[in-house]
Coordinates of C-alpha atoms and ligand atoms in Angstrom, one line a residue:
X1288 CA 64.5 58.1 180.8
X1289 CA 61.3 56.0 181.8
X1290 CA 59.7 56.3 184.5
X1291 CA 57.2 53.6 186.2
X1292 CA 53.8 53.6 185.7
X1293 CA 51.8 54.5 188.6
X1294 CA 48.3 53.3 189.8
X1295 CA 45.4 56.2 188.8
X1296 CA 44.8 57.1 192.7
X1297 CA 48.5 58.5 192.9
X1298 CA 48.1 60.8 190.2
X1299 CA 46.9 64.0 191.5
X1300 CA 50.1 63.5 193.7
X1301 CA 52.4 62.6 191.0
X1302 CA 50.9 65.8 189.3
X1303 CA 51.2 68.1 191.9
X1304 CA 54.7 67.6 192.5
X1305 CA 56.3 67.2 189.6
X1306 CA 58.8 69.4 188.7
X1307 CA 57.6 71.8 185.8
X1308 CA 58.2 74.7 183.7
X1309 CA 55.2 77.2 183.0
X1310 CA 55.4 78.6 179.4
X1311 CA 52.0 80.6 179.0
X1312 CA 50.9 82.7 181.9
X1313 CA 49.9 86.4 181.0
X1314 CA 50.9 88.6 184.7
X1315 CA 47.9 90.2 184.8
X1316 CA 46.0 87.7 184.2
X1317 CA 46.9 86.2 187.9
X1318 CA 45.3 89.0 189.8
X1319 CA 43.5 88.1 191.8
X1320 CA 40.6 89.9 192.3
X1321 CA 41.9 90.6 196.5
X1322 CA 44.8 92.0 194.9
X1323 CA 42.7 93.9 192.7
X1324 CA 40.5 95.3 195.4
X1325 CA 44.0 96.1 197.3
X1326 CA 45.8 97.9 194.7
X1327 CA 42.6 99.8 193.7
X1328 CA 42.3 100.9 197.1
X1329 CA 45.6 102.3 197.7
X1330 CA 45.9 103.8 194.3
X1331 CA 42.6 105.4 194.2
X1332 CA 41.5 103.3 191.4
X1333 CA 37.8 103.3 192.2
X1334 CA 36.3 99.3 190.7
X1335 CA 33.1 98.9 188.7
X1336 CA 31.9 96.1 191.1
X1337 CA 30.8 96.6 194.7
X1338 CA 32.9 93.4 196.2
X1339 CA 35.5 91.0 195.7
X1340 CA 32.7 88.4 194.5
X1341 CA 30.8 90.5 192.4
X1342 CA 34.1 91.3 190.5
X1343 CA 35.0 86.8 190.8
X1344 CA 31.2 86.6 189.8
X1345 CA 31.1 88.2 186.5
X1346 CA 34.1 85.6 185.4
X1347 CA 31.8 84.2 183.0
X1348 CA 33.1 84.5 179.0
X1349 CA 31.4 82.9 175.8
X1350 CA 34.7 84.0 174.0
X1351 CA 38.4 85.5 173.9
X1352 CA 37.0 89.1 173.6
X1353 CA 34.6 89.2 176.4
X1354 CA 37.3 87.8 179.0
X1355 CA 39.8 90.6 177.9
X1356 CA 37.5 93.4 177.9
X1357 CA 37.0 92.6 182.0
X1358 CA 41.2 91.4 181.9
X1359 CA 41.8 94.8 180.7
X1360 CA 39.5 96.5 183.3
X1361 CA 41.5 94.6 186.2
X1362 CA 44.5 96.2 184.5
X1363 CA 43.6 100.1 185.6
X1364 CA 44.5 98.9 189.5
X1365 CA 48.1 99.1 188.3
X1366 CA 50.0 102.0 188.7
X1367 CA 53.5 101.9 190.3
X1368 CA 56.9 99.8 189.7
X1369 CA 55.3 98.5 193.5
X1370 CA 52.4 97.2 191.8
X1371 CA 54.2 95.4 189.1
X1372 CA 56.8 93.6 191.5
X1373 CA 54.0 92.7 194.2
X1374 CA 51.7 91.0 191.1
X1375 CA 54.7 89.0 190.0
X1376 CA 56.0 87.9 193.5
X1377 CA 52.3 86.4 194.0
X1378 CA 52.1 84.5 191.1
X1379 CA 55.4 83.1 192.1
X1380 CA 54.7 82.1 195.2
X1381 CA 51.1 80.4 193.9
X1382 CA 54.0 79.0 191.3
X1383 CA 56.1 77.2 193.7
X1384 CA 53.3 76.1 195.4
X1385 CA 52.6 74.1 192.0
X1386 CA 56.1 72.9 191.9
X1387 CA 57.0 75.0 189.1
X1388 CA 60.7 75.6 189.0
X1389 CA 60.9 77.6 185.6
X1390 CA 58.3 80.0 184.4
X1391 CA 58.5 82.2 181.6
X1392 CA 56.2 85.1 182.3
X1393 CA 54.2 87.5 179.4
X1394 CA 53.4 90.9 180.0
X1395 CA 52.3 93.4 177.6
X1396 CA 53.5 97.2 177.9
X1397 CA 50.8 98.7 175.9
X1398 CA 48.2 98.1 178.3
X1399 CA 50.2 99.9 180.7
X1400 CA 51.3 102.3 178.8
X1401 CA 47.9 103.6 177.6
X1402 CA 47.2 104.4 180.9
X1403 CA 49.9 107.0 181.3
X1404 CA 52.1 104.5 183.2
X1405 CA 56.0 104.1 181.6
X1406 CA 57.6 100.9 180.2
X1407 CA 60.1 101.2 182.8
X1408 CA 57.9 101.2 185.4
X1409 CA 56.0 97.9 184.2
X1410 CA 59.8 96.1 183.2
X1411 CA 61.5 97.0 186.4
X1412 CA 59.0 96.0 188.6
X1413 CA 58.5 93.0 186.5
X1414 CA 62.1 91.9 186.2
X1415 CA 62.7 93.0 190.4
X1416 CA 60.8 90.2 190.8
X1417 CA 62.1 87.4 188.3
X1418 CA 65.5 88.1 189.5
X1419 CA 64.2 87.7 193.2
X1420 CA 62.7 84.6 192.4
X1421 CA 65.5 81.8 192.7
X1422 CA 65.9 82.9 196.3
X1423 CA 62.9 83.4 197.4
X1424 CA 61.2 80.7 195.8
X1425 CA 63.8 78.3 193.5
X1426 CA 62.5 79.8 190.3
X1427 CA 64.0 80.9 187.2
X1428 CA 61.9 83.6 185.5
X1429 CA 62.1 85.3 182.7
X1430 CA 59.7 88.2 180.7
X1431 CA 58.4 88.0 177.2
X1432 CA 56.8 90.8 176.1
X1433 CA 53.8 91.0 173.9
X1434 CA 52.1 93.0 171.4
X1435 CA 49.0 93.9 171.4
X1436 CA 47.3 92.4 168.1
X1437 CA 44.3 94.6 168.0
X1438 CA 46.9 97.8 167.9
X1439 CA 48.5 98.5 164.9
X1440 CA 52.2 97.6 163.8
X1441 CA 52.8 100.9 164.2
X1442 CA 52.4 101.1 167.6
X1443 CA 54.1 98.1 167.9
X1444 CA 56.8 99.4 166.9
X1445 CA 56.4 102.2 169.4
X1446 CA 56.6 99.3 171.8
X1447 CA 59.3 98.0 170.8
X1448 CA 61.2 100.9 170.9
X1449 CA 60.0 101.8 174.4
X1450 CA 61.5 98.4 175.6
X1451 CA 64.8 98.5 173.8
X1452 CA 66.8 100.6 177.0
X1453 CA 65.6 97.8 179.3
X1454 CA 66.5 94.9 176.3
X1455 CA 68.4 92.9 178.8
X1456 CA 65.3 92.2 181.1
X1457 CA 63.1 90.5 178.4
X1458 CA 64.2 87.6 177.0
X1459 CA 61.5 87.3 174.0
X1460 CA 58.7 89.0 171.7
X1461 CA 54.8 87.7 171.8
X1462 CA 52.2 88.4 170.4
X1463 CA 48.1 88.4 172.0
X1464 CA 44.8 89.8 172.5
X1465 CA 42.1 89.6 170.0
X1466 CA 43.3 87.2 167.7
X1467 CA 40.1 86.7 164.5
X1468 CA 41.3 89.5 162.2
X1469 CA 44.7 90.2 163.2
X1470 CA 46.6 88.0 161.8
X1471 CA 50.5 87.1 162.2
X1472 CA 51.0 88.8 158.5
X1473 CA 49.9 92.2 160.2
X1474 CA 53.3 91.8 162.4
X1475 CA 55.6 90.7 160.0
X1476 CA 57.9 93.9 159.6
X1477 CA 58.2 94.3 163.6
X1478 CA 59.1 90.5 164.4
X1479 CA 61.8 90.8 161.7
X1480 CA 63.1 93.6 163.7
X1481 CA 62.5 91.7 166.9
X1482 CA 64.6 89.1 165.8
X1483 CA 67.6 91.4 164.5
X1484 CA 67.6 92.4 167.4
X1485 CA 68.0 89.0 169.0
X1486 CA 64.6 88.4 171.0
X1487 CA 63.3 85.5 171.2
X1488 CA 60.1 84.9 169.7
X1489 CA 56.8 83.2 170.0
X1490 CA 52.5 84.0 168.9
X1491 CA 49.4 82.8 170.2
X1492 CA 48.0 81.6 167.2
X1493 CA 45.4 78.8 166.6
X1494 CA 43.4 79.7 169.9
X1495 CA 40.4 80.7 168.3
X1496 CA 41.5 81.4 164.6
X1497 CA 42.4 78.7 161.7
X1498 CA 45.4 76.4 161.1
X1499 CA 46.4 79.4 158.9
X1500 CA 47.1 81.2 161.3
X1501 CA 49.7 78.7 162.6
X1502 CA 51.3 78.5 159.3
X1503 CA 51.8 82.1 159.4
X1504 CA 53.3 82.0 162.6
X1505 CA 55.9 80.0 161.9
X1506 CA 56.7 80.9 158.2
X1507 CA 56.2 85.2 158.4
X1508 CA 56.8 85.6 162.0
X1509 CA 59.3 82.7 162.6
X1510 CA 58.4 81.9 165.9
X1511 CA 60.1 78.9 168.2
X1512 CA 56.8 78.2 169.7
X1513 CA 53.2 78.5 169.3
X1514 CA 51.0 79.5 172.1
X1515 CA 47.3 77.7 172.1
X1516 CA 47.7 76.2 168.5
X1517 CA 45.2 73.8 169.7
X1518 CA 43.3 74.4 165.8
X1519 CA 46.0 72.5 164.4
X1520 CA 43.9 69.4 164.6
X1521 CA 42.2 70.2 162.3
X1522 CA 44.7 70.4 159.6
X1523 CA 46.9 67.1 158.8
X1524 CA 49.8 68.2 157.0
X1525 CA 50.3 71.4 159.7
X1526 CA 49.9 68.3 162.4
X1527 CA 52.7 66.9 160.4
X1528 CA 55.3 69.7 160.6
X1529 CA 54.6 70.1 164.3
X1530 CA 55.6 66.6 165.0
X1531 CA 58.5 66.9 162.8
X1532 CA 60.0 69.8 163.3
X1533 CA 59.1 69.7 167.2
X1534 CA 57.5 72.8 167.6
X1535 CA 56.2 73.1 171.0
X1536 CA 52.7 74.3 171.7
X1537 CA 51.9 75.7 175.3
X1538 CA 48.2 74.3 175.5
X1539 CA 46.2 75.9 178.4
X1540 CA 42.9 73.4 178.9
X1541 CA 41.2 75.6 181.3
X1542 CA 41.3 78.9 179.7
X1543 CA 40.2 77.0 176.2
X1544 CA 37.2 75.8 178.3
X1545 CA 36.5 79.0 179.9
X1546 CA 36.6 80.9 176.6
X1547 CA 34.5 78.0 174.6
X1548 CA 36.8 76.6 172.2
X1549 CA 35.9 73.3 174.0
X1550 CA 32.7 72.7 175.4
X1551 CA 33.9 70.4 178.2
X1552 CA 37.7 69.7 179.2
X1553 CA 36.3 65.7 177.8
X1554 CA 36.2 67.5 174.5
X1555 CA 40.0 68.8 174.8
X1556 CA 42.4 67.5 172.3
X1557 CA 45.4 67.7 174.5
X1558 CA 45.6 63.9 174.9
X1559 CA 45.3 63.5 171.3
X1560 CA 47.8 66.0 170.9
X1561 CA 50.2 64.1 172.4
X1562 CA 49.4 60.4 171.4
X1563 CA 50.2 62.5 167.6
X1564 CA 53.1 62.9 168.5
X1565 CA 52.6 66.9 169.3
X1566 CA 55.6 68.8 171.7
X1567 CA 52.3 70.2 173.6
X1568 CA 53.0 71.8 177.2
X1569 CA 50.5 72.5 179.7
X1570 CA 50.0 76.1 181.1
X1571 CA 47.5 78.6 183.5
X1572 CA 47.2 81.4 181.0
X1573 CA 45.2 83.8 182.8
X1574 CA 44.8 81.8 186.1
X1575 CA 43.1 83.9 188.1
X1576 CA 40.2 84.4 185.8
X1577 CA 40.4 80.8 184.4
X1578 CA 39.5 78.9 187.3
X1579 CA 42.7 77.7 188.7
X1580 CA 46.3 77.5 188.6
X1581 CA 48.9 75.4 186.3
X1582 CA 48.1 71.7 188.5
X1583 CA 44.5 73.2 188.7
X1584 CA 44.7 72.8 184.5
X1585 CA 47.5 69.4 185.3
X1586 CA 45.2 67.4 187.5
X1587 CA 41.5 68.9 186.1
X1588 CA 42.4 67.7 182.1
X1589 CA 44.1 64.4 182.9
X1590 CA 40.4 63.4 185.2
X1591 CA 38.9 64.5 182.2
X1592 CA 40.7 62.8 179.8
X1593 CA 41.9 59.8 181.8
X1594 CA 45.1 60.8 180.9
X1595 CA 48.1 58.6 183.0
X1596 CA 51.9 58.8 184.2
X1597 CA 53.4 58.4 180.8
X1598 CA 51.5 61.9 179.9
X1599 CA 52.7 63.3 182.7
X1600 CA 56.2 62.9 182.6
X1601 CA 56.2 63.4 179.0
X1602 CA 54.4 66.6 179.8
X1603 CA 57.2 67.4 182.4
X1604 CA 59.6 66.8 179.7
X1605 CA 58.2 68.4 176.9
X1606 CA 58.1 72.1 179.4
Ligands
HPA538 N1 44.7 84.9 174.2 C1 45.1 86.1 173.7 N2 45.5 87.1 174.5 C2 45.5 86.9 175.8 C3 45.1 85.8 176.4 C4 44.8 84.7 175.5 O1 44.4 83.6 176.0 N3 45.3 85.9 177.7 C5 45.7 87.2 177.9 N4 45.9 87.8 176.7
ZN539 ZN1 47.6 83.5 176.4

């Protein structure tokens, strides 16, 4: 279907209310730091910052590993099914607010789980509020879980196993956190499982590590869908099987800028992504520690970029 082109003033509108699916949003990364001063306060979590803005003020990152070192630290708030259902409900809320009418939601259990908390606590909490959403909020939702990539497969595994009595509230397998020196191979034996098992599956890869890494991805893990992949640019014949195969990438422009991998959103490579011919998606990440939400990263990029309607809806249509 085509859809008229429409003059630049009208597209933060267009933007804004477009129907769209979110495909890359980690949960705890939408915490808000309010929340995080909430929950620590009725769980007894005592906070290494004296405020709310001290804790929003030290949202400065030069990399991947110095956001999820402060990520993880928002992370020890969390303690009760409560918590889990209350995080998700507010990120759908935000969600519909941004006209998002599908979003499918990572979580990792491992985190949690280190922290002496259950699986079951973090999934049914989780999944209260994904099966919630449609009324409350006209969303479809659904969980992907991901491994930690800095663990070992191993403990993976563990994972894995954890999750399997609650299979039927996660729809697919991920796989994030510190991605230079972990690469997809290191997984290889617990995707294959995955998939026996019927997940669905999907990697960040290419965020902050070499095209190889995409490769990888897709030919040891066999992923649907890469997350980031934004370092396939720089390797022609990977551009190629993206195009051709249509393998979607879930692109987040504002946590790429945060973390450095651009130096400005007018460096980004989205719009060239797409003029390629790239399935490419855009997506929040870790919005509240990224600097906004998914038409936050929507309306921010295409200013940059001088991106117009035809991105858009093919955007829209590619989520
Ligand atoms: N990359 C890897 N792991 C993550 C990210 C990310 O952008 N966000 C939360 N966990
Ligand atoms: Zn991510």
């Amino acid at each position: 279907m085509n859809h008229p082109p429409i003059a630049p003033e009208r597209l933060p509108e267009l933007l804004r209310a477009m129907p769209k699916a979110e495909l890359h949003m980690h949960i705890e990364g939408s915490l808000e730091p309010e929340l995080i001063f909430a929950m620590g306060q009725r769980n007894g979590v005592a906070l290494n910052y004296p405020s709310v803005e001290a804790l929003r003020s030290a949202y400065v990152f030069n990399n991947l590993q110095e956001f999820l070192d402060i990520y993880h630290a928002g992370t020890t708030v969390l303690k009760t099914e409560q918590d889990f259902f209350d995080m998700a409900n507010a990120y759908l809320a935000r969600a519909q607010a941004d006209s998002v009418v599908h979003a499918e939601i990572f979580f990792d259990t491992q985190t949690h789980t280190g922290h002496g908390l259950g699986a079951e606590t973090v999934i049914n909490g989780l999944h209260r509020a994904c099966a919630e959403a449609p009324a409350r909020f006209g969303i479809t939702a659904s969980l992907i879980l991901c491994f930690l990539r800095h663990l070992s497969e191993e403990e993976a595994f563990e994972c894995l196993e954890q999750a399997l009595p609650l299979r039927d509230k996660i729809v697919g397998i991920g796989l994030a956190s510190s991605e230079v020196g972990h690469p997809p191979e290191k997984f290889a034996r617990v995707f294959a499982r995955a998939r026996e098992l019927g997940f669905r599956l999907v990697a960040h890869a290419g965020e902050e590590a070499p095209p190889a890494y995409i490769w990888s991805a897709l030919d040891v893990l066999k992923v649907e869908r890469i997350d980031h992949g934004v370092q396939a640019i720089h390797d022609a014949a990977l551009m190629q099987r993206l195009v051709a195969q249509r393998v979607p990438l879930t692109v987040c422009p504002l946590s790429n800028l945060k973390l450095c991998v651009f130096p400005t959103l007018a460096d980004h490579n989205l719009r060239r992504m797409l003029d390629a011919g790239i399935v490419a998606t855009v997506n929040s990440d870790d919005p509240a520690y990224f600097g906004g939400y998914i038409n936050d990263n929507f309306t921010q990029t295409f200013a940059a970029l001088g991106m117009t309607s035809q991105h858009a809806y093919q955007l829209a249509r590619n989520s």
